[in-house]
PDB file of C-alpha atoms and ligand atoms in Angstrom:
ATOM      1  CA  ASP A   1       0.010  -0.014   0.248  1.00  0.00           C
ATOM      2  CA  ASN A   2       1.571   3.342  -1.141  1.00  0.00           C
ATOM      3  CA  GLY A   3      -1.184   5.367  -0.330  1.00  0.00           C
ATOM      4  CA  PRO A   4       0.551   7.598   1.925  1.00  0.00           C
ATOM      5  CA  ARG A   5       3.853   8.009   0.328  1.00  0.00           C
ATOM      6  CA  VAL A   6       1.940   9.144  -2.965  1.00  0.00           C
ATOM      7  CA  SER A   7      -0.287  12.035  -0.831  1.00  0.00           C
ATOM      8  CA  SER A   8       3.585  12.813   1.104  1.00  0.00           C
ATOM      9  CA  LEU A   9       4.379  14.087  -2.127  1.00  0.00           C
ATOM     10  CA  LEU A  10       1.169  16.311  -2.616  1.00  0.00           C
ATOM     11  CA  MET A  11       1.600  18.810   0.346  1.00  0.00           C
ATOM     12  CA  LEU A  12       2.977  21.916  -0.168  1.00  0.00           C
ATOM     13  CA  VAL A  13       4.634  23.573   2.699  1.00  0.00           C
ATOM     14  CA  ILE A  14       5.114  27.376   2.370  1.00  0.00           C
ATOM     15  CA  GLY A  15       6.691  29.443   5.570  1.00  0.00           C
ATOM     16  CA  LEU A  16       5.304  32.724   6.098  1.00  0.00           C
ATOM     17  CA  THR A  17       7.797  35.389   7.427  1.00  0.00           C
ATOM     18  CA  GLY A  18       7.991  39.196   7.701  1.00  0.00           C
ATOM     19  CA  GLY A  19       9.199  41.968   9.936  1.00  0.00           C
ATOM     20  CA  ILE A  20       7.253  42.790  13.069  1.00  0.00           C
ATOM     21  CA  GLY A  21       4.058  44.530  12.404  1.00  0.00           C
ATOM     22  CA  SER A  22       4.229  43.767   8.949  1.00  0.00           C
ATOM     23  CA  GLY A  23       0.917  41.683   8.690  1.00  0.00           C
ATOM     24  CA  LYS A  24       2.123  38.021   9.486  1.00  0.00           C
ATOM     25  CA  SER A  25      -0.891  37.058  11.711  1.00  0.00           C
ATOM     26  CA  THR A  26      -3.181  38.869   9.649  1.00  0.00           C
ATOM     27  CA  VAL A  27      -2.257  37.171   6.611  1.00  0.00           C
ATOM     28  CA  SER A  28      -2.555  33.877   8.692  1.00  0.00           C
ATOM     29  CA  HIS A  29      -6.199  34.298   9.317  1.00  0.00           C
ATOM     30  CA  ILE A  30      -6.940  34.973   5.563  1.00  0.00           C
ATOM     31  CA  LEU A  31      -4.946  31.609   4.442  1.00  0.00           C
ATOM     32  CA  ALA A  32      -6.793  30.023   7.193  1.00  0.00           C
ATOM     33  CA  ARG A  33      -9.846  31.239   5.968  1.00  0.00           C
ATOM     34  CA  LEU A  34      -9.315  30.255   2.817  1.00  0.00           C
ATOM     35  CA  GLY A  35      -8.735  26.560   3.801  1.00  0.00           C
ATOM     36  CA  ALA A  36      -4.825  26.508   4.569  1.00  0.00           C
ATOM     37  CA  ARG A  37      -3.694  24.421   7.187  1.00  0.00           C
ATOM     38  CA  MET A  38      -1.533  26.634   9.675  1.00  0.00           C
ATOM     39  CA  VAL A  39       1.287  25.610  12.291  1.00  0.00           C
ATOM     40  CA  ASP A  40       2.045  29.042  14.093  1.00  0.00           C
ATOM     41  CA  ALA A  41       5.741  28.674  15.462  1.00  0.00           C
ATOM     42  CA  ASP A  42       5.107  30.974  18.632  1.00  0.00           C
ATOM     43  CA  ILE A  43       2.681  28.428  19.821  1.00  0.00           C
ATOM     44  CA  VAL A  44       4.752  25.370  19.006  1.00  0.00           C
ATOM     45  CA  GLY A  45       7.400  27.877  20.502  1.00  0.00           C
ATOM     46  CA  HIS A  46       5.316  28.016  24.106  1.00  0.00           C
ATOM     47  CA  GLN A  47       4.640  24.299  24.140  1.00  0.00           C
ATOM     48  CA  VAL A  48       8.626  23.522  24.162  1.00  0.00           C
ATOM     49  CA  TYR A  49       9.071  25.450  27.343  1.00  0.00           C
ATOM     50  CA  GLU A  50       6.029  23.879  29.494  1.00  0.00           C
ATOM     51  CA  PRO A  51       7.009  21.173  31.880  1.00  0.00           C
ATOM     52  CA  GLY A  52       7.894  17.715  30.466  1.00  0.00           C
ATOM     53  CA  GLY A  53       8.324  19.790  27.161  1.00  0.00           C
ATOM     54  CA  PRO A  54      11.682  19.239  25.260  1.00  0.00           C
ATOM     55  CA  ALA A  55      13.266  22.753  26.466  1.00  0.00           C
ATOM     56  CA  TYR A  56      12.446  22.288  29.952  1.00  0.00           C
ATOM     57  CA  ASP A  57      15.183  20.713  31.483  1.00  0.00           C
ATOM     58  CA  ASP A  58      17.657  22.497  29.211  1.00  0.00           C
ATOM     59  CA  ILE A  59      16.760  25.672  30.027  1.00  0.00           C
ATOM     60  CA  ILE A  60      16.828  25.282  33.915  1.00  0.00           C
ATOM     61  CA  ASN A  61      20.238  23.828  33.694  1.00  0.00           C
ATOM     62  CA  THR A  62      21.614  26.923  31.392  1.00  0.00           C
ATOM     63  CA  PHE A  63      19.765  29.510  33.133  1.00  0.00           C
ATOM     64  CA  GLY A  64      18.975  28.160  36.634  1.00  0.00           C
ATOM     65  CA  ARG A  65      16.181  27.148  39.050  1.00  0.00           C
ATOM     66  CA  GLU A  66      15.509  30.847  39.474  1.00  0.00           C
ATOM     67  CA  VAL A  67      13.399  30.792  35.710  1.00  0.00           C
ATOM     68  CA  VAL A  68      11.052  28.440  37.358  1.00  0.00           C
ATOM     69  CA  GLY A  69       7.655  30.408  38.792  1.00  0.00           C
ATOM     70  CA  PRO A  70       5.637  28.970  41.701  1.00  0.00           C
ATOM     71  CA  GLU A  71       3.855  26.143  39.679  1.00  0.00           C
ATOM     72  CA  GLY A  72       6.643  24.654  38.229  1.00  0.00           C
ATOM     73  CA  LYS A  73       6.382  26.369  34.877  1.00  0.00           C
ATOM     74  CA  ILE A  74       9.232  28.319  33.438  1.00  0.00           C
ATOM     75  CA  ASP A  75       8.502  31.805  34.057  1.00  0.00           C
ATOM     76  CA  ARG A  76       8.676  33.931  30.458  1.00  0.00           C
ATOM     77  CA  LYS A  77       9.266  37.252  32.499  1.00  0.00           C
ATOM     78  CA  ARG A  78      12.206  35.789  34.904  1.00  0.00           C
ATOM     79  CA  LEU A  79      13.657  34.010  31.625  1.00  0.00           C
ATOM     80  CA  ALA A  80      13.620  37.453  29.453  1.00  0.00           C
ATOM     81  CA  GLY A  81      15.230  39.496  32.428  1.00  0.00           C
ATOM     82  CA  ILE A  82      18.067  37.093  32.570  1.00  0.00           C
ATOM     83  CA  VAL A  83      18.203  36.832  28.582  1.00  0.00           C
ATOM     84  CA  PHE A  84      18.582  40.440  27.929  1.00  0.00           C
ATOM     85  CA  SER A  85      20.844  41.244  30.992  1.00  0.00           C
ATOM     86  CA  LYS A  86      23.740  38.717  29.921  1.00  0.00           C
ATOM     87  CA  ALA A  87      25.585  39.016  26.890  1.00  0.00           C
ATOM     88  CA  ASP A  88      25.336  35.777  24.857  1.00  0.00           C
ATOM     89  CA  SER A  89      22.355  34.432  26.579  1.00  0.00           C
ATOM     90  CA  LEU A  90      19.774  34.983  23.755  1.00  0.00           C
ATOM     91  CA  GLU A  91      22.155  33.073  21.685  1.00  0.00           C
ATOM     92  CA  LYS A  92      22.038  29.963  24.345  1.00  0.00           C
ATOM     93  CA  LEU A  93      18.359  30.291  25.014  1.00  0.00           C
ATOM     94  CA  ASN A  94      17.573  30.163  20.940  1.00  0.00           C
ATOM     95  CA  ASP A  95      20.447  27.309  20.821  1.00  0.00           C
ATOM     96  CA  ILE A  96      17.957  25.246  22.723  1.00  0.00           C
ATOM     97  CA  THR A  97      14.581  26.473  21.673  1.00  0.00           C
ATOM     98  CA  HIS A  98      15.016  26.679  17.990  1.00  0.00           C
ATOM     99  CA  PRO A  99      15.947  22.922  17.390  1.00  0.00           C
ATOM    100  CA  ARG A 100      13.472  21.846  19.400  1.00  0.00           C
ATOM    101  CA  ILE A 101      10.845  24.030  17.924  1.00  0.00           C
ATOM    102  CA  ARG A 102      11.624  22.741  14.802  1.00  0.00           C
ATOM    103  CA  ASP A 103      11.415  19.223  15.304  1.00  0.00           C
ATOM    104  CA  ALA A 104       8.188  19.365  16.858  1.00  0.00           C
ATOM    105  CA  ILE A 105       7.069  21.475  13.454  1.00  0.00           C
ATOM    106  CA  ALA A 106       8.365  18.751  11.483  1.00  0.00           C
ATOM    107  CA  VAL A 107       6.142  15.897  13.201  1.00  0.00           C
ATOM    108  CA  ILE A 108       3.203  18.460  12.742  1.00  0.00           C
ATOM    109  CA  LEU A 109       3.921  18.735   9.037  1.00  0.00           C
ATOM    110  CA  LYS A 110       4.782  15.017   8.375  1.00  0.00           C
ATOM    111  CA  GLU A 111       1.231  14.064  10.581  1.00  0.00           C
ATOM    112  CA  TRP A 112      -0.326  16.574   7.813  1.00  0.00           C
ATOM    113  CA  ARG A 113       1.295  15.011   4.936  1.00  0.00           C
ATOM    114  CA  GLY A 114       0.015  11.186   5.978  1.00  0.00           C
ATOM    115  CA  GLU A 115      -3.540  13.027   6.291  1.00  0.00           C
ATOM    116  CA  GLY A 116      -3.378  14.236   2.769  1.00  0.00           C
ATOM    117  CA  THR A 117      -3.121  17.834   3.525  1.00  0.00           C
ATOM    118  CA  LYS A 118      -3.033  19.775   0.224  1.00  0.00           C
ATOM    119  CA  ILE A 119      -1.123  23.309   1.367  1.00  0.00           C
ATOM    120  CA  ALA A 120       0.387  23.878   4.875  1.00  0.00           C
ATOM    121  CA  VAL A 121       1.776  27.059   6.156  1.00  0.00           C
ATOM    122  CA  VAL A 122       4.482  27.858   8.893  1.00  0.00           C
ATOM    123  CA  GLU A 123       4.003  31.088  10.403  1.00  0.00           C
ATOM    124  CA  ALA A 124       7.439  32.296  11.798  1.00  0.00           C
ATOM    125  CA  ALA A 125       8.468  35.594  12.411  1.00  0.00           C
ATOM    126  CA  VAL A 126      12.116  34.477  12.861  1.00  0.00           C
ATOM    127  CA  LEU A 127      12.145  31.846   9.876  1.00  0.00           C
ATOM    128  CA  PHE A 128      15.408  32.889   8.901  1.00  0.00           C
ATOM    129  CA  GLU A 129      17.306  33.808  11.851  1.00  0.00           C
ATOM    130  CA  ALA A 130      16.281  30.427  13.415  1.00  0.00           C
ATOM    131  CA  LYS A 131      17.237  28.321  10.150  1.00  0.00           C
ATOM    132  CA  TRP A 132      14.305  26.738   9.512  1.00  0.00           C
ATOM    133  CA  THR A 133      14.077  27.415   6.042  1.00  0.00           C
ATOM    134  CA  THR A 134      14.572  23.780   5.251  1.00  0.00           C
ATOM    135  CA  LEU A 135      11.326  22.673   6.422  1.00  0.00           C
ATOM    136  CA  VAL A 136       9.433  24.691   4.073  1.00  0.00           C
ATOM    137  CA  ASP A 137       9.398  24.442   0.134  1.00  0.00           C
ATOM    138  CA  GLU A 138       8.882  28.072  -0.551  1.00  0.00           C
ATOM    139  CA  ILE A 139       8.833  31.241   1.475  1.00  0.00           C
ATOM    140  CA  TRP A 140       6.436  34.263   1.362  1.00  0.00           C
ATOM    141  CA  ALA A 141       7.109  37.463   3.226  1.00  0.00           C
ATOM    142  CA  THR A 142       4.971  40.563   4.231  1.00  0.00           C
ATOM    143  CA  LEU A 143       6.635  43.826   4.064  1.00  0.00           C
ATOM    144  CA  SER A 144       5.382  46.951   5.265  1.00  0.00           C
ATOM    145  CA  ASP A 145       7.262  50.224   5.188  1.00  0.00           C
ATOM    146  CA  GLU A 146       8.595  51.069   8.577  1.00  0.00           C
ATOM    147  CA  SER A 147       6.205  54.232   9.302  1.00  0.00           C
ATOM    148  CA  VAL A 148       3.442  52.194   8.524  1.00  0.00           C
ATOM    149  CA  VAL A 149       4.580  49.116  10.848  1.00  0.00           C
ATOM    150  CA  LEU A 150       5.357  51.983  13.566  1.00  0.00           C
ATOM    151  CA  ASP A 151       1.859  53.675  13.502  1.00  0.00           C
ATOM    152  CA  ARG A 152       0.286  50.064  13.867  1.00  0.00           C
ATOM    153  CA  LEU A 153       2.280  49.039  16.476  1.00  0.00           C
ATOM    154  CA  PHE A 154       1.418  52.490  18.754  1.00  0.00           C
ATOM    155  CA  LYS A 155      -1.831  51.980  17.731  1.00  0.00           C
ATOM    156  CA  ALA A 156      -2.498  47.813  18.400  1.00  0.00           C
ATOM    157  CA  LYS A 157      -0.114  47.933  21.008  1.00  0.00           C
ATOM    158  CA  GLY A 158       0.762  51.186  22.482  1.00  0.00           C
ATOM    159  CA  MET A 159       4.424  50.464  21.685  1.00  0.00           C
ATOM    160  CA  SER A 160       6.455  53.680  21.328  1.00  0.00           C
ATOM    161  CA  HIS A 161       8.454  54.405  17.834  1.00  0.00           C
ATOM    162  CA  GLU A 162      11.511  53.990  19.979  1.00  0.00           C
ATOM    163  CA  GLN A 163      10.392  50.461  21.354  1.00  0.00           C
ATOM    164  CA  SER A 164       9.148  49.367  18.003  1.00  0.00           C
ATOM    165  CA  ARG A 165      12.228  50.389  16.365  1.00  0.00           C
ATOM    166  CA  ALA A 166      14.600  48.610  18.891  1.00  0.00           C
ATOM    167  CA  ARG A 167      12.292  45.593  18.329  1.00  0.00           C
ATOM    168  CA  LEU A 168      13.264  45.745  14.268  1.00  0.00           C
ATOM    169  CA  ARG A 169      16.580  46.110  14.659  1.00  0.00           C
ATOM    170  CA  SER A 170      16.717  42.576  16.964  1.00  0.00           C
ATOM    171  CA  GLN A 171      15.637  41.093  13.679  1.00  0.00           C
ATOM    172  CA  ILE A 172      17.013  40.877  10.252  1.00  0.00           C
ATOM    173  CA  PRO A 173      15.867  43.728   8.097  1.00  0.00           C
ATOM    174  CA  PRO A 174      12.330  43.420   6.683  1.00  0.00           C
ATOM    175  CA  GLU A 175      13.694  44.113   3.226  1.00  0.00           C
ATOM    176  CA  GLU A 176      16.188  41.158   3.673  1.00  0.00           C
ATOM    177  CA  LYS A 177      13.652  38.717   4.452  1.00  0.00           C
ATOM    178  CA  ALA A 178      11.449  39.877   1.518  1.00  0.00           C
ATOM    179  CA  ARG A 179      14.555  39.618  -0.721  1.00  0.00           C
ATOM    180  CA  ARG A 180      15.546  36.580   0.458  1.00  0.00           C
ATOM    181  CA  SER A 181      11.476  34.970  -0.031  1.00  0.00           C
ATOM    182  CA  ASN A 182       9.962  33.737  -3.206  1.00  0.00           C
ATOM    183  CA  VAL A 183       6.686  35.644  -2.709  1.00  0.00           C
ATOM    184  CA  VAL A 184       6.268  39.388  -1.019  1.00  0.00           C
ATOM    185  CA  ILE A 185       2.966  40.851   0.112  1.00  0.00           C
ATOM    186  CA  ARG A 186       3.124  44.475   0.312  1.00  0.00           C
ATOM    187  CA  ASN A 187       0.842  45.455   3.133  1.00  0.00           C
ATOM    188  CA  ASN A 188       0.833  49.095   3.050  1.00  0.00           C
ATOM    189  CA  GLY A 189      -2.823  49.644   2.333  1.00  0.00           C
ATOM    190  CA  GLY A 190      -6.146  48.598   4.096  1.00  0.00           C
ATOM    191  CA  LEU A 191      -7.569  44.972   4.718  1.00  0.00           C
ATOM    192  CA  GLU A 192      -8.972  44.865   1.705  1.00  0.00           C
ATOM    193  CA  GLU A 193      -6.078  45.186  -0.313  1.00  0.00           C
ATOM    194  CA  LEU A 194      -4.288  42.542   1.767  1.00  0.00           C
ATOM    195  CA  GLU A 195      -7.069  40.293   1.541  1.00  0.00           C
ATOM    196  CA  LYS A 196      -7.387  40.490  -2.330  1.00  0.00           C
ATOM    197  CA  GLN A 197      -3.558  39.927  -2.626  1.00  0.00           C
ATOM    198  CA  VAL A 198      -3.847  37.103  -0.591  1.00  0.00           C
ATOM    199  CA  GLU A 199      -6.878  35.780  -2.138  1.00  0.00           C
ATOM    200  CA  ASP A 200      -5.189  35.999  -5.542  1.00  0.00           C
ATOM    201  CA  LEU A 201      -1.787  34.251  -4.470  1.00  0.00           C
ATOM    202  CA  TRP A 202      -3.976  31.642  -3.022  1.00  0.00           C
ATOM    203  CA  ARG A 203      -5.343  30.794  -6.357  1.00  0.00           C
ATOM    204  CA  SER A 204      -2.675  31.113  -8.096  1.00  0.00           C
ATOM    205  CA  VAL A 205      -0.943  28.399  -5.840  1.00  0.00           C
ATOM    206  CA  ASN A 206      -3.835  26.368  -6.150  1.00  0.00           C
ATOM    207  CA  SER A 207      -3.514  26.133 -10.192  1.00  0.00           C
ATOM    208  CA  ARG A 208       0.105  25.864  -9.690  1.00  0.00           C
ATOM    209  CA  LEU A 209      -0.240  22.495  -7.534  1.00  0.00           C
ATOM    210  CA  LYS A 210      -2.883  21.099 -10.005  1.00  0.00           C
ATOM    211  CA  GLY A 211      -0.647  22.168 -13.102  1.00  0.00           C
ATOM    212  CA  SER A 212       2.466  20.567 -12.105  1.00  0.00           C
ATOM    213  CA  GLY A 213       1.274  17.721  -9.346  1.00  0.00           C
ATOM    214  CA  THR A 214       4.542  18.296  -7.563  1.00  0.00           C
ATOM    215  CA  SER A 215       4.896  20.001  -4.462  1.00  0.00           C
ATOM    216  CA  SER A 216       8.215  21.745  -4.367  1.00  0.00           C
ATOM    217  CA  PRO A 217       7.829  24.354  -7.712  1.00  0.00           C
ATOM    218  CA  ASN A 218      10.417  26.544  -6.345  1.00  0.00           C
ATOM    219  CA  ALA A 219      12.562  25.597  -3.163  1.00  0.00           C
ATOM    220  CA  PRO A 220      14.344  28.897  -1.695  1.00  0.00           C
ATOM    221  CA  GLY A 221      18.037  29.047  -2.034  1.00  0.00           C
TER     222      GLY A 221
HETATM  223  P1  ATP B   1       4.061  40.565  15.094  1.00  0.00           P
HETATM  224  O1  ATP B   1       5.117  40.477  14.550  1.00  0.00           O
HETATM  225  O2  ATP B   1       4.068  42.141  15.979  1.00  0.00           O
HETATM  226  O3  ATP B   1       3.082  39.630  15.842  1.00  0.00           O
HETATM  227  P2  ATP B   1       2.299  40.798  12.390  1.00  0.00           P
HETATM  228  O4  ATP B   1       3.583  40.855  11.482  1.00  0.00           O
HETATM  229  O5  ATP B   1       1.845  39.511  12.946  1.00  0.00           O
HETATM  230  O6  ATP B   1       2.907  41.552  13.811  1.00  0.00           O
HETATM  231  P3  ATP B   1      -0.359  41.653  12.655  1.00  0.00           P
HETATM  232  O7  ATP B   1      -0.170  41.661  13.717  1.00  0.00           O
HETATM  233  O8  ATP B   1      -0.694  40.503  11.346  1.00  0.00           O
HETATM  234  O9  ATP B   1       1.196  41.586  12.044  1.00  0.00           O
HETATM  235  O10 ATP B   1      -0.498  43.625  12.091  1.00  0.00           O
HETATM  236  C1  ATP B   1       0.080  44.187  13.147  1.00  0.00           C
HETATM  237  C2  ATP B   1      -0.925  45.144  13.679  1.00  0.00           C
HETATM  238  O11 ATP B   1      -1.399  45.925  12.634  1.00  0.00           O
HETATM  239  C3  ATP B   1      -2.668  44.205  13.515  1.00  0.00           C
HETATM  240  O12 ATP B   1      -3.405  45.049  14.722  1.00  0.00           O
HETATM  241  C4  ATP B   1      -3.100  43.899  12.679  1.00  0.00           C
HETATM  242  O13 ATP B   1      -4.711  44.347  12.817  1.00  0.00           O
HETATM  243  C5  ATP B   1      -2.730  45.802  11.771  1.00  0.00           C
HETATM  244  N1  ATP B   1      -2.907  45.452  10.188  1.00  0.00           N
HETATM  245  C6  ATP B   1      -2.177  44.746   9.608  1.00  0.00           C
HETATM  246  N2  ATP B   1      -2.285  44.802   8.494  1.00  0.00           N
HETATM  247  C7  ATP B   1      -3.237  45.746   8.222  1.00  0.00           C
HETATM  248  C8  ATP B   1      -3.766  46.273   7.121  1.00  0.00           C
HETATM  249  N3  ATP B   1      -3.872  45.765   6.016  1.00  0.00           N
HETATM  250  N4  ATP B   1      -4.972  47.278   7.270  1.00  0.00           N
HETATM  251  C9  ATP B   1      -5.533  47.314   8.683  1.00  0.00           C
HETATM  252  N5  ATP B   1      -4.592  46.719   9.852  1.00  0.00           N
HETATM  253  C10 ATP B   1      -3.695  46.168   9.314  1.00  0.00           C
END
């Protein structure tokens, strides 16, 4: 019975990334509504920290018991306090969590392949930073002008322009993410314009899949 293997060839995995406030979550919601199966790396990321999760022990061994809160859970605020005060700590934390998150996403994708899913989307702000690009067949990036991002983050989260700029500087520049992606979703206008763009992309990716019968039309380099 080679059914599962046949269907495994037919799933396209799209990585969705972009700078902060550029519209990743909004595009995710649109894609989910259109029928894509979505995995959010942030949610998977939280799971690896849970007691019994694959990063729990290593984090405590590396950063000390003081990162454990009253209920035995890792207290992300305490951890952040340590990570952002000591040089190299963030890198150490990422070295622990990123490979575990990657493995967990790979397990989910494998399951979905087995179920005959046609298109899966991995939403990950740090797709490039975490080197998760090999999990996906192609990469889509949302891109917004910095002035638009600053405005949005102020309105949506009350973040000052200085806070937003500091966050932007902690990641690969959004323009570079766009350059390294197969598809760029420009998001400087309204919601309707964004919806139309994503609907067009969805249509074209579906007709591409139908036409070629293969899952990797354009592997990122
Ligand atoms: P983050 O990295 O901060 O999680 P993100 O890239 O996921 O951000 P979103 O959360 O989708 O971005 O968008 C940031 C904010 O801007 C949200 O409040 C969202 O509703 C709003 N927004 C995004 N795109 C548009 C748009 N085209 N029109 C109106 N509002 C938008």
